[in-house]
XYZ file of C-alpha atoms in Angstrom:
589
model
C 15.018 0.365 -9.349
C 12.445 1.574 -6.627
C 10.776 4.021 -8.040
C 6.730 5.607 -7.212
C 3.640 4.559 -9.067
C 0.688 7.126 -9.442
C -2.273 7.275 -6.878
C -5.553 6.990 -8.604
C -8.211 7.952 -6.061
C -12.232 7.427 -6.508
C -14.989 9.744 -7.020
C -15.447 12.859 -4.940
C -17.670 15.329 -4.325
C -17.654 18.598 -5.818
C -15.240 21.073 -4.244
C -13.010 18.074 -2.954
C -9.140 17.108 -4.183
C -9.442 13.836 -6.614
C -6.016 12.829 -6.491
C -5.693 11.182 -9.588
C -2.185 13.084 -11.262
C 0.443 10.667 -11.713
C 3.389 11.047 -9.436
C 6.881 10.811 -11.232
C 10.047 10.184 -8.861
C 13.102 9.245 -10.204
C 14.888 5.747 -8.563
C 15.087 5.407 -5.104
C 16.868 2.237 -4.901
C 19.474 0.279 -6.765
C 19.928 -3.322 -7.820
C 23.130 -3.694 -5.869
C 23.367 -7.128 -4.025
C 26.473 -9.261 -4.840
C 24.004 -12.416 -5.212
C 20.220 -11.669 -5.207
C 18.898 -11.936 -1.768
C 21.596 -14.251 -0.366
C 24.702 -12.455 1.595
C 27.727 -12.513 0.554
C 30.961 -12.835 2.298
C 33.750 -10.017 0.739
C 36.505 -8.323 1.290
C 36.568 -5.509 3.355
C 37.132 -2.159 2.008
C 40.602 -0.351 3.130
C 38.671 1.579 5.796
C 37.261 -1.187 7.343
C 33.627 -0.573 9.083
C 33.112 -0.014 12.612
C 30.317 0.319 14.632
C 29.975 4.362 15.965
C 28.906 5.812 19.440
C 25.458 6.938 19.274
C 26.648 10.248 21.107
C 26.230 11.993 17.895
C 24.569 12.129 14.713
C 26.554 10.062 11.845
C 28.282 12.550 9.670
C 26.992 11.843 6.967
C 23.543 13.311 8.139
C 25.535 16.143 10.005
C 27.156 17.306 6.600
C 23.265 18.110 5.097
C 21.764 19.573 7.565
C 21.629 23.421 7.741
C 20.800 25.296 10.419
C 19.167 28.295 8.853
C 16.010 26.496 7.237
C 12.995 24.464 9.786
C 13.713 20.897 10.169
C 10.522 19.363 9.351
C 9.902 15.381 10.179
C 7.051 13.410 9.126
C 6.045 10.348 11.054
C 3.400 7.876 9.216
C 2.056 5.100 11.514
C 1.286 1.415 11.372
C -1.731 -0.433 11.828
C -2.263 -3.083 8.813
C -3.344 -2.268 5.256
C -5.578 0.437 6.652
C -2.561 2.201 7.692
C -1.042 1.587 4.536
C -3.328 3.346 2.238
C -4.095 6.027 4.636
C -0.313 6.685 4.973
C -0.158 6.579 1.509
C -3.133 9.260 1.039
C -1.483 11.791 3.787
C 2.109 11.211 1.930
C 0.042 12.032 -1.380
C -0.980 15.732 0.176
C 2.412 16.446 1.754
C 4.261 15.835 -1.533
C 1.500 17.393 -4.459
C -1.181 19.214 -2.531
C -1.415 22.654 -3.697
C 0.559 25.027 -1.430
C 1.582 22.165 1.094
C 4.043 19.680 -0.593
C 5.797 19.612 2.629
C 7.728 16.188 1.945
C 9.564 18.374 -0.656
C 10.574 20.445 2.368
C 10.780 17.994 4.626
C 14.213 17.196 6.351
C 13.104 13.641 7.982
C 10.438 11.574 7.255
C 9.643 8.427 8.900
C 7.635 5.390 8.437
C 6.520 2.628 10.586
C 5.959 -0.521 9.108
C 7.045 1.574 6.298
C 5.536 2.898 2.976
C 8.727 3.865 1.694
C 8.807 5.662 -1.115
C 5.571 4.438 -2.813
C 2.351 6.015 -3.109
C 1.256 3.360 -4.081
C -1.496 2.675 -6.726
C -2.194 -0.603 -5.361
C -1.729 -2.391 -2.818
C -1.751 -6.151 -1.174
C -4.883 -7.621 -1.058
C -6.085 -5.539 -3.793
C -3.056 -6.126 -6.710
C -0.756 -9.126 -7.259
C 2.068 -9.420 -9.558
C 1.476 -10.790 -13.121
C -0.430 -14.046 -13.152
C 1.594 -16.800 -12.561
C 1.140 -20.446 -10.902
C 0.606 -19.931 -7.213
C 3.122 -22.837 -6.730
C 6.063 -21.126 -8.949
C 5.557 -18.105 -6.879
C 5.860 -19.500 -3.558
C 8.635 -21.158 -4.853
C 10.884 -18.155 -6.181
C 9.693 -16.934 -2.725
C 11.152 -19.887 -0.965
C 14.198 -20.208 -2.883
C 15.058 -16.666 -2.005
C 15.242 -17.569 1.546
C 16.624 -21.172 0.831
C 19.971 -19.073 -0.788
C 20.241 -16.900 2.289
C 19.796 -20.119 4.601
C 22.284 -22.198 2.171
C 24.561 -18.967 2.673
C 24.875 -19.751 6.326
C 22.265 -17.113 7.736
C 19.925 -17.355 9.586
C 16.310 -16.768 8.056
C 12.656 -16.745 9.905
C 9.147 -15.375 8.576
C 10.499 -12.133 8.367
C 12.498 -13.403 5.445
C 9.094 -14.619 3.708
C 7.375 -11.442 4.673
C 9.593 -8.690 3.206
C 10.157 -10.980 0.071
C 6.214 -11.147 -0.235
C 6.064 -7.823 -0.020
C 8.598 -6.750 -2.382
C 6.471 -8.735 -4.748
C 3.723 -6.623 -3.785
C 5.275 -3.023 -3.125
C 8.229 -2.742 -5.078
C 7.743 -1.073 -8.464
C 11.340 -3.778 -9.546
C 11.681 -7.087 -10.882
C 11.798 -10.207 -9.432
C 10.143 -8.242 -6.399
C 13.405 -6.394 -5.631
C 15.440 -9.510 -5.085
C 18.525 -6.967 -5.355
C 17.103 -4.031 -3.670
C 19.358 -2.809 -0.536
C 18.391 -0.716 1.679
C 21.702 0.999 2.061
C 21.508 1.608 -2.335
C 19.288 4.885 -1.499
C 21.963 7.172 -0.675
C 23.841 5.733 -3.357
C 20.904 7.811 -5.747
C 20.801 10.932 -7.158
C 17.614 12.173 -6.032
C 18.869 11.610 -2.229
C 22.753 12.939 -2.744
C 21.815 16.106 -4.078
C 19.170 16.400 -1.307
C 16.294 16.557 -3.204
C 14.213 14.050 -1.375
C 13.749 13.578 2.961
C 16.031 11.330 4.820
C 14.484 8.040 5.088
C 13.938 6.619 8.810
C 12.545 3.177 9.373
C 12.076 1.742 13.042
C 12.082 -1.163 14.743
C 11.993 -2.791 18.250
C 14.479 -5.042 19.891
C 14.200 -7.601 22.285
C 15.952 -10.186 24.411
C 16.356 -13.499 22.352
C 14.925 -15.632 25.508
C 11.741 -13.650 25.479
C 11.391 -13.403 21.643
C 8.035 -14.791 21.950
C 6.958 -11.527 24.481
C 6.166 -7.941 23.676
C 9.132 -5.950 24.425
C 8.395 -2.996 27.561
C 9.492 0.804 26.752
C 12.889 -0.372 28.470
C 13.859 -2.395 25.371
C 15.754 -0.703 22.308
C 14.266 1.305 19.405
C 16.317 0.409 16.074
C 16.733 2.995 13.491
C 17.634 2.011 10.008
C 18.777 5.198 7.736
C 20.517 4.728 4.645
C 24.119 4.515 6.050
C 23.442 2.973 9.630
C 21.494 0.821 11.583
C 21.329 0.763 15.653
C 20.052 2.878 18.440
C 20.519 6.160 20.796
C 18.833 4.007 23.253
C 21.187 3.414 26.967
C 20.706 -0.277 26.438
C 23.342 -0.067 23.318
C 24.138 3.455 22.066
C 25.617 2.625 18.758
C 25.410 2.068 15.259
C 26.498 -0.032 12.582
C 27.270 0.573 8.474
C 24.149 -0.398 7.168
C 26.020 -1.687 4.049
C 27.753 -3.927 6.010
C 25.187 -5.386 8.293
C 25.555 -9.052 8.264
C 29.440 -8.823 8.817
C 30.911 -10.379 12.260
C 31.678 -7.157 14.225
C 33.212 -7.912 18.171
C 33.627 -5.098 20.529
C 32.696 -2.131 17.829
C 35.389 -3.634 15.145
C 35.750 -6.718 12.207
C 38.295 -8.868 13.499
C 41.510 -8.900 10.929
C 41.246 -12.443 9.741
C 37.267 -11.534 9.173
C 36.120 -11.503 6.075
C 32.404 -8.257 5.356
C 29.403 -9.039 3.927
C 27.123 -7.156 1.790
C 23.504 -7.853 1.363
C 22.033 -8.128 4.232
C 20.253 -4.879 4.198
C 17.828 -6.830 1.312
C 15.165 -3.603 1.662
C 12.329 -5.891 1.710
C 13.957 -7.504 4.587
C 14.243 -4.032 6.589
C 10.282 -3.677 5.837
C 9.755 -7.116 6.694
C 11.152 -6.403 9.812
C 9.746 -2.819 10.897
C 6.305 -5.413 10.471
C 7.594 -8.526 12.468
C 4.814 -9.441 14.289
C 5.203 -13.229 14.551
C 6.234 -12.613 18.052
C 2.510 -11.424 19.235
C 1.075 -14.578 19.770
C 3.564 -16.881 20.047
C 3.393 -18.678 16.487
C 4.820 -17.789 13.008
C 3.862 -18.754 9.698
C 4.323 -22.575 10.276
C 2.227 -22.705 13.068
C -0.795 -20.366 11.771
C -0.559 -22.683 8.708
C -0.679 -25.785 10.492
C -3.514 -25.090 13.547
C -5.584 -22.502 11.871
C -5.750 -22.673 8.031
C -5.076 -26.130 7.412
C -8.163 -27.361 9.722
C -10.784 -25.097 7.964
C -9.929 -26.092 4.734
C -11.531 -29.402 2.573
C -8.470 -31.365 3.192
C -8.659 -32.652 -0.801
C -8.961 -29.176 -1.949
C -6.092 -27.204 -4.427
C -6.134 -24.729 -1.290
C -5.247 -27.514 1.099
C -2.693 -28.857 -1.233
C -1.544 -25.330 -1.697
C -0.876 -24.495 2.364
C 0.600 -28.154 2.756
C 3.252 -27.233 0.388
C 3.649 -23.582 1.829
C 4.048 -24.987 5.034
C 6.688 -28.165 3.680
C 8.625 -25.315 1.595
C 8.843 -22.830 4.989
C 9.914 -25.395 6.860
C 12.718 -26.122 5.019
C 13.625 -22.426 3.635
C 14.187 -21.638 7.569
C 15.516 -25.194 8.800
C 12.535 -25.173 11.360
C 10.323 -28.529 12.252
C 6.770 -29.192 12.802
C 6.555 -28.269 17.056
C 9.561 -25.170 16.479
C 8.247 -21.959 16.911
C 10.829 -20.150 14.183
C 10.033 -16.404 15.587
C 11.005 -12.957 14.518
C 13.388 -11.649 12.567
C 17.323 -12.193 13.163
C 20.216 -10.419 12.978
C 22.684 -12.927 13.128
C 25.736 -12.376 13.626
C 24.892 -8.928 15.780
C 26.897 -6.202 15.136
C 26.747 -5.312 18.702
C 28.391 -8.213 20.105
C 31.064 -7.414 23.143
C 30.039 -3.271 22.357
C 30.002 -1.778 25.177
C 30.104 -4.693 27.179
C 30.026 -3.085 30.552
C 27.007 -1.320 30.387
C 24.660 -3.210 27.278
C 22.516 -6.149 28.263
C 22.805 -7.076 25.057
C 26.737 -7.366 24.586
C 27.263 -11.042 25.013
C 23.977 -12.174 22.600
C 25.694 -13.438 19.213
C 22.179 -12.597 17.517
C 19.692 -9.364 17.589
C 16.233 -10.037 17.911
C 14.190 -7.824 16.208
C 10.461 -7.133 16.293
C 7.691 -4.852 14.620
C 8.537 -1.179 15.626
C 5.006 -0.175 17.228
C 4.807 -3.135 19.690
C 5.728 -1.195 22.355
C 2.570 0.911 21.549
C 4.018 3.620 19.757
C 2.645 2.680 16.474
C 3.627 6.335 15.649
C 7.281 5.712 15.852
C 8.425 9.383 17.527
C 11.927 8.064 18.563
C 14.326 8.964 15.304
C 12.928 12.602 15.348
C 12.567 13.646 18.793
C 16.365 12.771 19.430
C 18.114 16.215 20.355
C 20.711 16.455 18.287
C 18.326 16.001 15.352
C 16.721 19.703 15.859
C 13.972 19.015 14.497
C 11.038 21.643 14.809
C 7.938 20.172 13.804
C 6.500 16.895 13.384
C 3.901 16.019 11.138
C 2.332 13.044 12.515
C -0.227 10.856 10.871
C -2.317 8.053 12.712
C -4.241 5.472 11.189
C -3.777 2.911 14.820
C -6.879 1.244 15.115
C -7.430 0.596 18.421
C -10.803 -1.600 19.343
C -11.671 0.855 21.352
C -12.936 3.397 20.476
C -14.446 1.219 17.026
C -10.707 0.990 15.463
C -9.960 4.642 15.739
C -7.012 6.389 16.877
C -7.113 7.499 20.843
C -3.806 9.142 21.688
C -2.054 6.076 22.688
C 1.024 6.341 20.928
C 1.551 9.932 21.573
C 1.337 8.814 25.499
C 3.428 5.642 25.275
C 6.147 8.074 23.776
C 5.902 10.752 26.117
C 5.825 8.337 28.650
C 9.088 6.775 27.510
C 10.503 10.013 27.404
C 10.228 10.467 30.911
C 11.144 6.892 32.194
C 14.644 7.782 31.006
C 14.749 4.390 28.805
C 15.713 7.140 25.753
C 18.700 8.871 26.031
C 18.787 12.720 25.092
C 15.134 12.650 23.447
C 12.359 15.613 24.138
C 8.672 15.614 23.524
C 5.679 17.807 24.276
C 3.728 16.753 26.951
C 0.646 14.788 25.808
C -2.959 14.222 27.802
C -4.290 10.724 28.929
C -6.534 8.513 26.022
C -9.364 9.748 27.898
C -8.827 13.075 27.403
C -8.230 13.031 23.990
C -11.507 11.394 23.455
C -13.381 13.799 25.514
C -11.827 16.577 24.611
C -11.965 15.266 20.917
C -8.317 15.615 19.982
C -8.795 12.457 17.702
C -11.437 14.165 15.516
C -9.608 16.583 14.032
C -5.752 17.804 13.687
C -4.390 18.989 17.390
C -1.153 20.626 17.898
C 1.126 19.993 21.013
C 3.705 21.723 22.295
C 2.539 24.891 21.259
C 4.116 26.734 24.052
C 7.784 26.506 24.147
C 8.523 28.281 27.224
C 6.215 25.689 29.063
C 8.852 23.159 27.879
C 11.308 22.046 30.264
C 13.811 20.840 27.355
C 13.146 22.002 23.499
C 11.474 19.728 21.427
C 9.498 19.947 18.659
C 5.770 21.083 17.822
C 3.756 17.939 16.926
C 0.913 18.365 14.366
C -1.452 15.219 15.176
C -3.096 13.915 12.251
C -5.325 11.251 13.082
C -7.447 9.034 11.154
C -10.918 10.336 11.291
C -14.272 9.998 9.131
C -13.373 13.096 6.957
C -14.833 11.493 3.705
C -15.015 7.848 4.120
C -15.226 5.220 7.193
C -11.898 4.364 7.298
C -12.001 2.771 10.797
C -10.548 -1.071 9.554
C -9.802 -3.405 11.916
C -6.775 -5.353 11.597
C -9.076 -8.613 11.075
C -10.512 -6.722 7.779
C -11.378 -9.507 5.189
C -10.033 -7.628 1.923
C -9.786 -4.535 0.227
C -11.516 -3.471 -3.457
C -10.237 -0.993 -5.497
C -12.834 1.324 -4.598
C -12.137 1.070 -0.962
C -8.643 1.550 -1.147
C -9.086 4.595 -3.225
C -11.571 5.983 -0.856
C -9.173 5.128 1.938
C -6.550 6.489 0.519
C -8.576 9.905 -0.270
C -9.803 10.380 3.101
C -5.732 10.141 4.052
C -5.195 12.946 1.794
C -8.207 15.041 2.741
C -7.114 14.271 6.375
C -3.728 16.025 5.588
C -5.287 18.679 3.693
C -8.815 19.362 5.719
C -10.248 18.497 2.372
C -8.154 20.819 0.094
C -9.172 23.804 2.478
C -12.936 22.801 2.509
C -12.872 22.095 6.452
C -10.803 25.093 7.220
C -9.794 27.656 4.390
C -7.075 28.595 6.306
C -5.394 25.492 6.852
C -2.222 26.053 4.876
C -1.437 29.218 6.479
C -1.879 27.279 10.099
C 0.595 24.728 8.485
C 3.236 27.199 7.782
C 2.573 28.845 11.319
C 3.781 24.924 12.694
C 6.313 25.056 10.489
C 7.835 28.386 11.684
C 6.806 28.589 15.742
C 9.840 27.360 16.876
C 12.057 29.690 14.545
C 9.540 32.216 15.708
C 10.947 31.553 19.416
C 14.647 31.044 18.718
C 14.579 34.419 16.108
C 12.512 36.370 19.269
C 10.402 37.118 16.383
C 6.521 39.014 17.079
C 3.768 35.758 16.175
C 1.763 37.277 13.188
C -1.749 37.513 13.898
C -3.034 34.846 11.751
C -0.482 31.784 13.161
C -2.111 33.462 16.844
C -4.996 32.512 15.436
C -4.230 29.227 14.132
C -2.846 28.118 17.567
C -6.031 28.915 19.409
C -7.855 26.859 17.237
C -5.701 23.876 16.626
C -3.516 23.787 19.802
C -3.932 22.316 22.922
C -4.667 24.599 25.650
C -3.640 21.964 28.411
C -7.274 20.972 29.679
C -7.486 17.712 31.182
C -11.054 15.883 31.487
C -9.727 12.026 32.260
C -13.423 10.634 33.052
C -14.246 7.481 30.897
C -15.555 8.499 28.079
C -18.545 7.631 26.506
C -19.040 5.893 22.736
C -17.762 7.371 19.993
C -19.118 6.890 16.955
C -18.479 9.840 14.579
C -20.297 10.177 11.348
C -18.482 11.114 7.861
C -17.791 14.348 7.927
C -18.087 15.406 4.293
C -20.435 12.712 2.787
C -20.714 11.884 -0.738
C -22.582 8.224 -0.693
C -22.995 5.927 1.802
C -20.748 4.286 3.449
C -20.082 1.678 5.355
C -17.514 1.354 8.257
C -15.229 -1.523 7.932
C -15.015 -2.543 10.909
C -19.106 -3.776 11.722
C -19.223 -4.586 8.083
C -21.023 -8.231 8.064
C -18.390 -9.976 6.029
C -15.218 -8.687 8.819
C -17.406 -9.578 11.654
C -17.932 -13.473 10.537
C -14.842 -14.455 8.856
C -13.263 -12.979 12.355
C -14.824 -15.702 14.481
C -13.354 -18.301 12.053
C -9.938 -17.154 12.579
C -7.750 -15.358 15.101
C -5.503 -12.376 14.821
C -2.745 -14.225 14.537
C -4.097 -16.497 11.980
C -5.492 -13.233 9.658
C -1.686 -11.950 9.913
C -0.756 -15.187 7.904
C -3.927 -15.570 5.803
C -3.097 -11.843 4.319
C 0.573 -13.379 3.780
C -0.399 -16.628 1.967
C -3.874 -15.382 0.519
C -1.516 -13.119 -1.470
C -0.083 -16.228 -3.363
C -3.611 -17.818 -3.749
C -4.367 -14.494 -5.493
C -1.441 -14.749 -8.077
C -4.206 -17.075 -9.675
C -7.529 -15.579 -9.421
């Protein structure tokens, strides 16, 4: 029963959007799992389920589309809770702002580390579910993954994190125990094409190096609602979604194997577009242990509370004290003894999964740059806070795709061609929304225009580290409003004519396949918002921008006194599980 909440945004100034309108979206997502979040073995339908040759699109997908209307995508980035509400704020715009609402249009959307289908009104660290005893929570939580373990799956932090934040995300009981993925083009809304097609991404990666980011030669996973896999060389196939979880060999079930349905737990697909318990080689058991435990009065409830987080984990994922238990696995992989020949991956009995921007394309381009998608224009929001330049957005991502593009690691994809980090801090392409790929006949292949929405001081300081100590209410609403003025150039205060140059993005590539005459004002658009191809690669110097539209004063996140000493207490890896368990301490407060 995945359905949105309403975004309530703080106080603005005068001649700025305050979105505060509820939202209303009918279901998204169905209770459907034969046993909670445990798998179940059943019998396969009469048309058993194979895995398919990425060489096309499924056709499913290929039965919508339609040719005559712009296929617009919308990619929303990671980058922590930051990234969260600011994705949240930019999906707020394209789906209500006046004369945008471009998710309504919108053939393709995409989310890293995803936000779904909520705008959410709250979010972790600021909400928790209805008070209950931190212990009983953890231990629905635990006996979750206990029945998927007991089941004869295998389960890792993932498992903890995508249950932890269905508690926190999902608008459904129970946290969306019984929430598949797969349900969501079993719904109204999305059969009678009334809302985008849902793309989530993830990274692969060899099960021996599990522990190591995975290099741009490594697989990009896309989950839709009928199929998971990848276009990438390394594979090039994709498996029922539905059925993920049952023992495929060499592309087919064997006849004397049984399916399995429930796999595809959705909070177990978001769980794992964030897997990041690869980074530093630890998990949750090992944060726990070395960092949290040691800084805690060992006779305090806290202590006692982490001891029996860490006893329970332990147990839920059949790991010991010195095992490092990893990311997320797909186990048994539906890829086994496909395409044998030519996939590294062919003779690994499990898929190891990881978070989809740790290859540095925290901007996920991959689903929507394929060329048999067609699509025209991109919509691409940023909130990847880099440490340099002060947790801002620098262009990374767009390179590290582009660059992928060309290292033929991704079959059949096309992307505009994108200037070095340096130049897009000189040239201040970060600051403000840039278009690429403007031009189509300087395009060696077609791909689509990219409209570059990056996180910038528009109303509020919205530079957060990833080490950021907590979130109030009023942050996250101003957070989430600066999202939505970045999407909208403040509801037209920055540049009246913003929606026009929106629709010009839109259109430009119809423009070019129609031979149709540019009108006047998209000309004008693109020489303001396009770029023109200058390259000034020198090292920049600091940036530090100022809020663009002030209203009070604010203060940046990031070199706020409270991030700056709880981050010497604790390290990256340990903040990734503090936000995890700090959510069950608040279940209390």
């Amino acid at each position: 029963m995945l359905h949105t909440s309403g975004i309530t945004a703080g106080n603005t100034p005068s001649g700025y959007h305050e979105a505060s309108q509820a939202v209303s979206i009918d279901y998204r997502a169905f209770p459907n799992t034969p046993n909670g979040y445990a798998p179940v073995h059943v019998a396969c339908p009469e048309d058993r389920p194979s895995i398919r040759s990425a060489s096309t699109l499924s056709s499913e997908e290929t039965s919508c589309n339609s040719s005559n209307l712009p296929n617009i995508g919308i990619a929303i980035s990671g980058g922590g809770f930051d990234a969260f509400m600011n994705g949240a704020g930019a999906l707020k715009a394209l789906t209500t702002a006046p004369r945008v609402q471009l998710l309504r249009a919108s053939s393709v959307a995409y989310c890293s580390r995803p936000l779904m289908f909520q705008l959410l009104a709250e979010v972790p660290g600021c909400s928790r579910p209805a008070t209950v005893n931190p212990l009983q929570f953890w231990g629905n939580i635990t006996a979750q993954v206990k029945a998927k373990e007991d089941a004869g799956f295998v389960t890792s932090s993932p498992d903890f994190w995508g249950r932890i934040q269905g508690y926190f995300s999902f608008n459904a009981s129970h946290g969306g125990v019984d929430l598949t993925w797969s349900s969501i083009a079993k719904t109204q809304a999305f059969q009678e094409g009334d809302m985008p097609l849902p793309l989530v991404v993830s990274d692969g990666q060899y099960f021996d190096k599990s522990e190591d980011l995975p290099t741009l030669k490594e697989p990009v996973y896309d989950y839709s609602p009928w199929e998971f896999g990848t276009y990438d060389h390394s594979i090039y196939g994709f498996a029922p979604l539905e059925y993920l979880g049952t023992r495929f060999v060499n592309g087919v079930v064997p006849e004397n194997e049984t399916c399995v349905r429930g796999f595809d737990n959705a909070g177990f697909i978001t769980g794992t577009s964030s897997d990041t318990w690869n980074e530093n080689r630890t998990d949750i058991a090992a944060i726990i242990r070395t960092q949290i435990l040691p800084l805690l009065p060992s006779n305090s409830s806290e202590a006692e509370l982490f001891s029996y987080v860490l006893k329970d984990y332990l147990s839920a994922v059949g790991s010991t004290n010195s095992t490092v238990n990893g990311p997320a696995a797909y186990d048994p992989s539906p890829f086994y003894q496909y395409n044998k020949d030519s996939s590294p991956f062919a003779q690994d009995t499990r898929l190891t999964v990881v978070d989809g921007g740790e290859k540095l394309e925290n901007v996920t381009f991959n689903p929507l740059i394929q060329r048999k998608r067609n699509v025209d224009v991109i919509f691409a929001v940023d909130t990847t806070n880099h440490p340099y330049p002060h947790y801002w957005p620098n262009g990374t991502s767009l390179v590290t795709t582009y660059e992928r593009t060309l290292g033929g690691f991704a079959n059949d994809t096309s992307f505009p061609s994108i200037p070095d980090k340096n130049t897009f801090i000189n040239l201040g392409l970060n600051t403000h929304p840039t278009f690429f790929g403007c031009n189509s006949s300087n395009l060696t292949t077609p791909a689509p225009l990219v409209v570059y929405l990056p996180n910038h001081p528009v109303t509020y300081m919205s530079n957060m580290s990833s080490q950021e100590s907590g979130f109030t209410n009023a942050k996250r609403d101003d957070v989430i409003l600066n999202g939505y003025n970045i999407a909208t150039q403040a509801n037209g205060t920055l540049d009246s004519n913003w929606t026009t140059c929106v629709g010009c993005a839109i259109l430009s590539r119809s423009f070019d396949r129609t031979d149709t005459a540019v009108p006047k004002a998209c000309s004008q658009c693109f020489q303001r918002y396009c770029w023109n191809g200058t390259i000034d690669n020198q090292t920049p110097s600091t940036y530090s921008p100022s809020v663009i539209l002030p209203s009070s004063t604010f203060v940046s996140a990031s070199t706020s006194p409270t991030a700056h000493s709880m981050s010497t207490s604790l390290s990256p890896a340990a903040w990734s599980s503090a936000a995890i368990l700090g959510m069950v301490l608040l279940a209390v407060i």
